[in-house]
C-alpha positions as YAML, in Angstrom:
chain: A
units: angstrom
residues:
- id: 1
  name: UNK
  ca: [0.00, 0.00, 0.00]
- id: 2
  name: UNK
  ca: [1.64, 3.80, -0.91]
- id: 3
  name: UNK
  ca: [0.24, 6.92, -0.97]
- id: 4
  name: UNK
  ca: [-0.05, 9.06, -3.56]
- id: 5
  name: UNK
  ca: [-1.07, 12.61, -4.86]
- id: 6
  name: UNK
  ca: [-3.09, 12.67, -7.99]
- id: 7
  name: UNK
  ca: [-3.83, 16.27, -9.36]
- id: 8
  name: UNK
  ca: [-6.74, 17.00, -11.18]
- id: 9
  name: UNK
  ca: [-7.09, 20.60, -12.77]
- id: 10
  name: UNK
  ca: [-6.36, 22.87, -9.68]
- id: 11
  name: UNK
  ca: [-7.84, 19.98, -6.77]
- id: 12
  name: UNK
  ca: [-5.23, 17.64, -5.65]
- id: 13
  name: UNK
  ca: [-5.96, 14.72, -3.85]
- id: 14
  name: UNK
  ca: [-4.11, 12.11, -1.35]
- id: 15
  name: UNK
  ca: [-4.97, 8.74, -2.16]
- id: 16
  name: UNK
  ca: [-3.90, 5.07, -0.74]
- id: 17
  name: UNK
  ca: [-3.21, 2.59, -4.12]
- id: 18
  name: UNK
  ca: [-2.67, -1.03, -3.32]
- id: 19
  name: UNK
  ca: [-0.51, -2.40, -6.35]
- id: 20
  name: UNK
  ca: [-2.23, -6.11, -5.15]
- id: 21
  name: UNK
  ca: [-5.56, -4.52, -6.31]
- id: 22
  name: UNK
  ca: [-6.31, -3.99, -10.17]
- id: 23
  name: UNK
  ca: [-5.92, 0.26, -11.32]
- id: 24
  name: UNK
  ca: [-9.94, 0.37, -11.56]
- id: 25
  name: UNK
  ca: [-9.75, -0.17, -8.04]
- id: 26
  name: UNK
  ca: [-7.71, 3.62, -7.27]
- id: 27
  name: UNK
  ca: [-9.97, 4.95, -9.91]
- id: 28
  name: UNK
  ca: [-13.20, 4.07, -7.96]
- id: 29
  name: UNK
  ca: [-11.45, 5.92, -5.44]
- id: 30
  name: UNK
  ca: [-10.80, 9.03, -7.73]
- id: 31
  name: UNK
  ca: [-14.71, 8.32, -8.84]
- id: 32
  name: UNK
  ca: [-16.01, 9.47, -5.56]
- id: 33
  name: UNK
  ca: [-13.74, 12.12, -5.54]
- id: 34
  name: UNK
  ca: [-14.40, 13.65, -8.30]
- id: 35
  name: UNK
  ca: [-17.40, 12.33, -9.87]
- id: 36
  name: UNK
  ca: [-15.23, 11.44, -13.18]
- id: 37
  name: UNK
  ca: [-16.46, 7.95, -14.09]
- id: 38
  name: UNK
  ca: [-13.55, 5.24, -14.78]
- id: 39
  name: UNK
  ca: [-14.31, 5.02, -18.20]
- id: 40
  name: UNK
  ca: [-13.43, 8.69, -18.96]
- id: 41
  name: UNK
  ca: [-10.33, 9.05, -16.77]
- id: 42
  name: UNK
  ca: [-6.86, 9.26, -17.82]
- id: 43
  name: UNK
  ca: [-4.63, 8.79, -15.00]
- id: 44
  name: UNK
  ca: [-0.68, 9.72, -16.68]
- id: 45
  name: UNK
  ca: [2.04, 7.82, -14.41]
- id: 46
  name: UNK
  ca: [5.07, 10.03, -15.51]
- id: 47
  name: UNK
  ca: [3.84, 10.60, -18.94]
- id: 48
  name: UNK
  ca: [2.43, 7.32, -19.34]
- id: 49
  name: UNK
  ca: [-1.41, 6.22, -19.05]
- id: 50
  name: UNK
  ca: [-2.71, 3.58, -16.71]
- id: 51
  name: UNK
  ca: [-4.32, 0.83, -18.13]
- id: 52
  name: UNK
  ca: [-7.65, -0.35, -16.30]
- id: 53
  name: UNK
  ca: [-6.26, -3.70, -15.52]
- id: 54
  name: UNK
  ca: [-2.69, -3.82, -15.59]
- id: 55
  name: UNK
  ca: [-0.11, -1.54, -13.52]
- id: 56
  name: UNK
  ca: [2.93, -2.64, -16.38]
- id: 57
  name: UNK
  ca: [4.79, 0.26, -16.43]
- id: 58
  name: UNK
  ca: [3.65, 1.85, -13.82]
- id: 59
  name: UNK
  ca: [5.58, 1.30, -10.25]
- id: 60
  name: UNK
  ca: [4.19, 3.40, -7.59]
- id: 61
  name: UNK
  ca: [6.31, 5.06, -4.46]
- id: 62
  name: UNK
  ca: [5.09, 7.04, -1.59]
- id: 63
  name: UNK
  ca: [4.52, 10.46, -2.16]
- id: 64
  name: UNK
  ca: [4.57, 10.62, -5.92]
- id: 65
  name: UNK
  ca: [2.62, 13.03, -7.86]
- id: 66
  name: UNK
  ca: [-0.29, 11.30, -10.62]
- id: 67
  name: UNK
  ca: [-2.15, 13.56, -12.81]
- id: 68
  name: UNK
  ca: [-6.21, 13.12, -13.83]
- id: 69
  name: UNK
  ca: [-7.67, 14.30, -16.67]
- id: 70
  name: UNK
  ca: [-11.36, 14.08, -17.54]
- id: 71
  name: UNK
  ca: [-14.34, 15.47, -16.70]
- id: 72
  name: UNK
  ca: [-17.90, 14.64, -14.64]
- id: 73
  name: UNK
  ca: [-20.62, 15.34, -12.93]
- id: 74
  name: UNK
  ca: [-21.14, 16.57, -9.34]
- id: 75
  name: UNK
  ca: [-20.54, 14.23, -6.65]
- id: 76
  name: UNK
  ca: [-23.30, 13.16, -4.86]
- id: 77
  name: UNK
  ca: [-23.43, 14.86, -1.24]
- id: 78
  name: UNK
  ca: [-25.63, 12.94, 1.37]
- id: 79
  name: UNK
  ca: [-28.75, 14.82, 1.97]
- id: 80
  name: UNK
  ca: [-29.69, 17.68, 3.97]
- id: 81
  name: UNK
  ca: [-30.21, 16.99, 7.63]
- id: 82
  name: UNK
  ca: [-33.16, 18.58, 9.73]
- id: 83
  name: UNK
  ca: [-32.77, 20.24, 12.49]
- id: 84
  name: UNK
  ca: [-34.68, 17.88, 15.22]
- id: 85
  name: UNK
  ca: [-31.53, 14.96, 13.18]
- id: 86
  name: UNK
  ca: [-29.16, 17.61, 14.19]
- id: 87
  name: UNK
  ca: [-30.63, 17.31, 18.27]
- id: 88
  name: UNK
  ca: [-30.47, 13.60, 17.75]
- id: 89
  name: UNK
  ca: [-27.10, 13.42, 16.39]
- id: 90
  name: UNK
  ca: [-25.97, 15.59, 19.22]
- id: 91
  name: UNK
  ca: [-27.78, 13.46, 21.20]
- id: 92
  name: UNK
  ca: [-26.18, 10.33, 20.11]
- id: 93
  name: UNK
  ca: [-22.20, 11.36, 19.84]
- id: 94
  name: UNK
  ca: [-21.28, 9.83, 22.67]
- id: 95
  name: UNK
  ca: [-21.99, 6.75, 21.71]
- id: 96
  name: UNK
  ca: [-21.20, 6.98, 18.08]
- id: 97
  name: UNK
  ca: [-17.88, 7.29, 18.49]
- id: 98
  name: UNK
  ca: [-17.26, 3.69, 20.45]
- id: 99
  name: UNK
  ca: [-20.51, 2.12, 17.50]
- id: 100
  name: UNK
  ca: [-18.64, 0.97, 14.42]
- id: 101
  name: UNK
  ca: [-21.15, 0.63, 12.03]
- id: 102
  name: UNK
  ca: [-20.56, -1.41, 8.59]
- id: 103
  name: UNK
  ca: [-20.00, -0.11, 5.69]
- id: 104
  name: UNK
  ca: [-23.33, 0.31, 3.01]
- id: 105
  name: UNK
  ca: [-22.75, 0.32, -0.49]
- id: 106
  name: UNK
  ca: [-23.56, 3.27, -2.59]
- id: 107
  name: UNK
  ca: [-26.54, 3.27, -5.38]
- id: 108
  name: UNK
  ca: [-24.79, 3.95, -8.82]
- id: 109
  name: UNK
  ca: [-28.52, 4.38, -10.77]
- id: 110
  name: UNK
  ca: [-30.53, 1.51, -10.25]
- id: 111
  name: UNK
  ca: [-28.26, -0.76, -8.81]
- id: 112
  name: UNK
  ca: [-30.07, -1.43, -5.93]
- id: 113
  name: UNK
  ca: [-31.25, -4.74, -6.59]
- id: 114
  name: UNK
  ca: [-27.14, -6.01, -6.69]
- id: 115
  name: UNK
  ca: [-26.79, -4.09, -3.36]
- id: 116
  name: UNK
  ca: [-29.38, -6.16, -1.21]
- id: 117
  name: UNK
  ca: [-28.32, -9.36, -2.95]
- id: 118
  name: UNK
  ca: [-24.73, -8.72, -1.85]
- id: 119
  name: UNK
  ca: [-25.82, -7.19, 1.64]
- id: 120
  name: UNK
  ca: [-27.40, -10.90, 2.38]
- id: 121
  name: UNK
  ca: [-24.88, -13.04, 0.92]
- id: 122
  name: UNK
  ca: [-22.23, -10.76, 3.33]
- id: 123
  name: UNK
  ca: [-24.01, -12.09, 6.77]
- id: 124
  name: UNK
  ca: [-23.74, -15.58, 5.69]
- id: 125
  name: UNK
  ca: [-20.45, -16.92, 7.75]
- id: 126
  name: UNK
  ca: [-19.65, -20.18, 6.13]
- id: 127
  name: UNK
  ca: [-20.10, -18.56, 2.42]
- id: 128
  name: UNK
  ca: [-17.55, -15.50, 3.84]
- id: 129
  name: UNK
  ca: [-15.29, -18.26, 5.22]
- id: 130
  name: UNK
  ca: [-15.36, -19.58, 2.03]
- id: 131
  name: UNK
  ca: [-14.67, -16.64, -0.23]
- id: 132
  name: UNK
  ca: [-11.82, -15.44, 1.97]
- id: 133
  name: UNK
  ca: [-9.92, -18.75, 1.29]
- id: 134
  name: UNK
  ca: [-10.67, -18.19, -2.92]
- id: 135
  name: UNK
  ca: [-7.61, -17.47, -4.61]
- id: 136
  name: UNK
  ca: [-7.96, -16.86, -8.27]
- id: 137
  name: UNK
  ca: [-8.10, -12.73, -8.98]
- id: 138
  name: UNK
  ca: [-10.80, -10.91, -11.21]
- id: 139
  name: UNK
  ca: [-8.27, -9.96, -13.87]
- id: 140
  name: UNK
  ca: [-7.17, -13.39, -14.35]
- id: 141
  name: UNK
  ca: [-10.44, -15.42, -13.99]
- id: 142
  name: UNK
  ca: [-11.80, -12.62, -16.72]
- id: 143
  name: UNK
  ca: [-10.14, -14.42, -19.93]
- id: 144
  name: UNK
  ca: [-11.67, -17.94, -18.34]
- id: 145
  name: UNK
  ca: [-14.10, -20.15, -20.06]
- id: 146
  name: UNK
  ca: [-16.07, -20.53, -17.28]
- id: 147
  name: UNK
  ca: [-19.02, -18.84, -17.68]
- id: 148
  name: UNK
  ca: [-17.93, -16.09, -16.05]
- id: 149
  name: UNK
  ca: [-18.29, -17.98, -12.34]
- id: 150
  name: UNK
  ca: [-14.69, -17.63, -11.70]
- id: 151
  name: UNK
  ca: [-14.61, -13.42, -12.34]
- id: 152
  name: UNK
  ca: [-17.70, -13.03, -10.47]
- id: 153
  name: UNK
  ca: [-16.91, -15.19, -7.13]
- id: 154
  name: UNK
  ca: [-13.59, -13.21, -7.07]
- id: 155
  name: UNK
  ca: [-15.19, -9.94, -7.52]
- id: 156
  name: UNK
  ca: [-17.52, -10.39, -4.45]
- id: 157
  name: UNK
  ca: [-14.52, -11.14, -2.24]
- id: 158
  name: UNK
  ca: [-12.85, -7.97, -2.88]
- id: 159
  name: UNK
  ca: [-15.68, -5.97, -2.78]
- id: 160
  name: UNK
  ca: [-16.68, -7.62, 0.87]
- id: 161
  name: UNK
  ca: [-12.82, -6.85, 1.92]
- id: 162
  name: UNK
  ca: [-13.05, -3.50, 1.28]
- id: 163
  name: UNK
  ca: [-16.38, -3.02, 3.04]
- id: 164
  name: UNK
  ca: [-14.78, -4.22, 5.74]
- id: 165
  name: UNK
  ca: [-11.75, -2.29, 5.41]
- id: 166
  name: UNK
  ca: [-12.13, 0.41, 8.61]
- id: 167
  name: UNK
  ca: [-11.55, 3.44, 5.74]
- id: 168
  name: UNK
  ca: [-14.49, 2.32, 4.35]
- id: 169
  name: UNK
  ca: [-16.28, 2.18, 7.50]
- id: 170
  name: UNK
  ca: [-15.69, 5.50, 8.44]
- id: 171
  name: UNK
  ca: [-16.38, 7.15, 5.07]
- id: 172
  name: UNK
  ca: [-20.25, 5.32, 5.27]
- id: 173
  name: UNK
  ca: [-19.88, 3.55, 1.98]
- id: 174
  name: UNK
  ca: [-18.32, 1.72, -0.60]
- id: 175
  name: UNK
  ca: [-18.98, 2.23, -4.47]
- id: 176
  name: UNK
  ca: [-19.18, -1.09, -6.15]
- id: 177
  name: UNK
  ca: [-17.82, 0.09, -9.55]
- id: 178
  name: UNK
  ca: [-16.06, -2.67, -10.13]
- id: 179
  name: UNK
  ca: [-18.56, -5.44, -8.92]
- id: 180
  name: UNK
  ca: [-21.12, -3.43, -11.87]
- id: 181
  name: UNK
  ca: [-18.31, -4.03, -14.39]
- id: 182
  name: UNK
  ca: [-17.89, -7.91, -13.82]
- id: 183
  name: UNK
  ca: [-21.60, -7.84, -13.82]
- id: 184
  name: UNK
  ca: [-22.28, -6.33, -16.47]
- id: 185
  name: UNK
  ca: [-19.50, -8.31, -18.42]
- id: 186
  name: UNK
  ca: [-20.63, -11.90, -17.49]
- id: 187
  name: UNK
  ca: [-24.38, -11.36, -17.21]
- id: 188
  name: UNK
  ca: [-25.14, -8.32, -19.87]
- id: 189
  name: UNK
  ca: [-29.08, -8.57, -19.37]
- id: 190
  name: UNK
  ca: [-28.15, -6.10, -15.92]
- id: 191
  name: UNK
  ca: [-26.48, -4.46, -18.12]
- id: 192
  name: UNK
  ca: [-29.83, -2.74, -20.38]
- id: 193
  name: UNK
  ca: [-29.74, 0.64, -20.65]
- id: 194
  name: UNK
  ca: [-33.02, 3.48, -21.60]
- id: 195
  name: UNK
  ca: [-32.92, 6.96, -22.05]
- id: 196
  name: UNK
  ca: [-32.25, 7.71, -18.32]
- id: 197
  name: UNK
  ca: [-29.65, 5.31, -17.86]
- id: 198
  name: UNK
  ca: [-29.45, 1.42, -16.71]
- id: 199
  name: UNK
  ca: [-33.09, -0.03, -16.48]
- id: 200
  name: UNK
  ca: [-34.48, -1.60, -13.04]
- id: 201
  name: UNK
  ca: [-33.35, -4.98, -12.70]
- id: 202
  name: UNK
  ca: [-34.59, -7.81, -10.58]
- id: 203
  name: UNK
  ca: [-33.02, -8.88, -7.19]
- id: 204
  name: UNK
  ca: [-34.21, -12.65, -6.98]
- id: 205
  name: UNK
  ca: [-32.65, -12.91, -10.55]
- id: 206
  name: UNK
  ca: [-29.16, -11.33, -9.66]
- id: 207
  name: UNK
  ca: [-29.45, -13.44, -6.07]
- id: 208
  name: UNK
  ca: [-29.93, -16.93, -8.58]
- id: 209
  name: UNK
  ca: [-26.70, -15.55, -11.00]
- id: 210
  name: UNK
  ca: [-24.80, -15.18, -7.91]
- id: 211
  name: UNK
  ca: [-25.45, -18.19, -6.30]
- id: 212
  name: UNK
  ca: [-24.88, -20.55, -9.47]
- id: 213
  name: UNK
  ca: [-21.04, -18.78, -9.36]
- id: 214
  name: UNK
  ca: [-21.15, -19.39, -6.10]
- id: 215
  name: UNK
  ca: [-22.16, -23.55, -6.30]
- id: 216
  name: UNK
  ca: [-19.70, -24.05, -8.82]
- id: 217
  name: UNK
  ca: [-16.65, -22.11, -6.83]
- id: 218
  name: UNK
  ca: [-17.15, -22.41, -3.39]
- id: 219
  name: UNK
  ca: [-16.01, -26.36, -2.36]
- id: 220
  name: UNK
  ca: [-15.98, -27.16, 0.99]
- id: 221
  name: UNK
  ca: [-12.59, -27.80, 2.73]
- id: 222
  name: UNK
  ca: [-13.09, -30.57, 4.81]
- id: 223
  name: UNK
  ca: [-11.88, -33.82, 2.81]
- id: 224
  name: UNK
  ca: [-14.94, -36.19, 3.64]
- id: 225
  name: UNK
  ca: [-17.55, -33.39, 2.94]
- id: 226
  name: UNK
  ca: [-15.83, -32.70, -0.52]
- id: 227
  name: UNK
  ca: [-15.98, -36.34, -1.39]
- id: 228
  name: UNK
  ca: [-19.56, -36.75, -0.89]
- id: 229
  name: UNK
  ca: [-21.22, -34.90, -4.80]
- id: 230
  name: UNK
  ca: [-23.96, -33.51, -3.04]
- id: 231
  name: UNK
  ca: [-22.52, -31.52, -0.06]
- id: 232
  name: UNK
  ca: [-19.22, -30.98, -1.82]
- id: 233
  name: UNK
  ca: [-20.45, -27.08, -2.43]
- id: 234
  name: UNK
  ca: [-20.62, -24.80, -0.06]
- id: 235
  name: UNK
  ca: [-23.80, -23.84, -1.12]
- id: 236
  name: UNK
  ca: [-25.31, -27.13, -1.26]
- id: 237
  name: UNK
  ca: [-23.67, -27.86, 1.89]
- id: 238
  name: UNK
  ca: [-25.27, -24.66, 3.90]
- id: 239
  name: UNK
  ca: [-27.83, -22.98, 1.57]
- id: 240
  name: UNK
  ca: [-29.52, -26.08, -0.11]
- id: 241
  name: UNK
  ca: [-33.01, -27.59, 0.86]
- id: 242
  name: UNK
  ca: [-34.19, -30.77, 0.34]
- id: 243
  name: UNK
  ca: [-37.91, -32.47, -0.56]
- id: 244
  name: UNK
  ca: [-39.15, -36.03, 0.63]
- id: 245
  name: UNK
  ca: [-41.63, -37.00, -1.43]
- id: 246
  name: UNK
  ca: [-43.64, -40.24, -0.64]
- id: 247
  name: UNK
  ca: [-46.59, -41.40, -2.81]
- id: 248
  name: UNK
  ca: [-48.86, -44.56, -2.06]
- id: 249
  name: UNK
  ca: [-51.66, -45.66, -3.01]
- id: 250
  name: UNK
  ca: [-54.35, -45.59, 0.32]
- id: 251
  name: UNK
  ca: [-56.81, -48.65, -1.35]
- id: 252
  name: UNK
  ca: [-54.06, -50.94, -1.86]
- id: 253
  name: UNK
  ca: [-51.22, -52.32, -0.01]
- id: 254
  name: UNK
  ca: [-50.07, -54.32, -3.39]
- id: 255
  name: UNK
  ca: [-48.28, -51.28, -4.86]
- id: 256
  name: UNK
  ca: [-44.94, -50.42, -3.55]
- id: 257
  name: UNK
  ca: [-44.47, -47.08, -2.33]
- id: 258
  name: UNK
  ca: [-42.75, -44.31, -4.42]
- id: 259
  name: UNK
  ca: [-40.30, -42.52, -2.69]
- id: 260
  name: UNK
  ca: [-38.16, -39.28, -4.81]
- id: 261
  name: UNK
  ca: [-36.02, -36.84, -3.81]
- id: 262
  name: UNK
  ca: [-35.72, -33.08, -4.62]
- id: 263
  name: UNK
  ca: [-33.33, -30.15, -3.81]
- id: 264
  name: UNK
  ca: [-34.52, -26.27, -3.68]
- id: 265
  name: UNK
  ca: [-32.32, -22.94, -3.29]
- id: 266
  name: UNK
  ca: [-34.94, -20.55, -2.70]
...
């Protein structure tokens, strides 16, 4: 982790860049900065511009100078607070200060629906457990023929790291830019766009995506789980239901019972 100082017209800003992370990542930074979406920065690393995915070229050291160029809209300011919220707040800053709430992720237009999907995979331990132990990295899993399960399990575990991260925590929220990119790359129906910008989506849909990356990732660890097919995913394992279903007939003992067996998510 370094910090650096990236300039942008006559603002200059102090940022922390982890070179473990992918560029996109210090440009979501720069995007709540500034309001200048990743897609219409250029960020020049003495003279030459960083790529989105790749820092080749690029080595950063504390205290070096970056330059932005590109322009956006306003940054979104949290809304106005009344004056009986002011009382409370008051109210409440003794406490606040020893509270340390988790960190909410920030609505990009309509994106609300990926939000509370990821908000109620997060509280799950055993799926957390399980992402924290993945090892393959969005950049690499991206060029996969997997489906897109690979880019989209590793996505979710550094987004849920940096929600987590106490920065994050303090600022009150995290923008998922680059969980909307692998999103919108694997599964391009979220992607739909109208005249005002990306279209409503729904949240059992993205929940069902999710959760198919997630069966086909996420193995369990423990060696005579694994071996058993059914319970060898973590999501079959913890998140899986299961149907007995007997039929017989009632006016005659003669024909043997039936006896099936189903599985159900949601």
């Amino acid at each position: 982790m370094v910090r650096v100082f990236v300039k942008w017209g006559k603002e200059r800003f102090e940022v922390d860049a982890n070179m473990e992370d992918s560029p996109l990542q210090l440009k979501s930074q720069l995007f709540s900065l500034t309001g200048v979406n990743p897609d219409r920065q250029k960020v020049l690393v003495k003279g030459k511009i960083l790529d989105d995915n790749s820092w080749d070229g690029c080595e950063l050291k504390d205290g070096m100078v970056m330059m932005m160029i590109g322009s956006g809209g306003m940054v979104p300011l949290p809304p106005p607070v009344s004056r009986s919220e002011e009382n409370f707040d008051g109210m409440e800053a003794e406490t606040s200060n020893s509270i340390v709430l988790p960190a909410g992720l920030k609505n990009l237009g309509n994106t609300c629906y990926l939000n509370a999907t990821l908000q109620c995979f997060k509280v799950i331990p055993e799926l957390r457990k399980a992402l924290n132990k993945y090892s393959e990295s969005v950049q690499d899993a991206s060029s996969d023929n997997d489906g897109g399960s690979k880019a989209l399990t590793a996505a979710v575990r550094d987004l849920y790291r940096m929600m987590d991260n106490q920065k994050s925590k303090n600022y009150g929220g995290v923008i998922p830019l680059i969980m909307i990119q692998v999103v919108h790359n694997v599964l391009p129906q979220f992607a739909a766009r109208d005249e005002h910008g990306w279209m409503q989506q729904d949240a059992n849909e993205c929940w069902t995506e999710l959760l198919r990356a997630f069966q086909t990732q996420l193995k369990v660890s423990d060696h005579e789980l694994a071996s058993k097919d059914h319970l060898a995913s973590i999501v079959s394992r913890y998140m899986e239901g299961r149907f007995k279903i007997e039929m017989k007939n009632l006016e005659s003992d003669v024909e043997p019972v039936s006896v099936t067996k189903e599985t159900f998510l949601q």
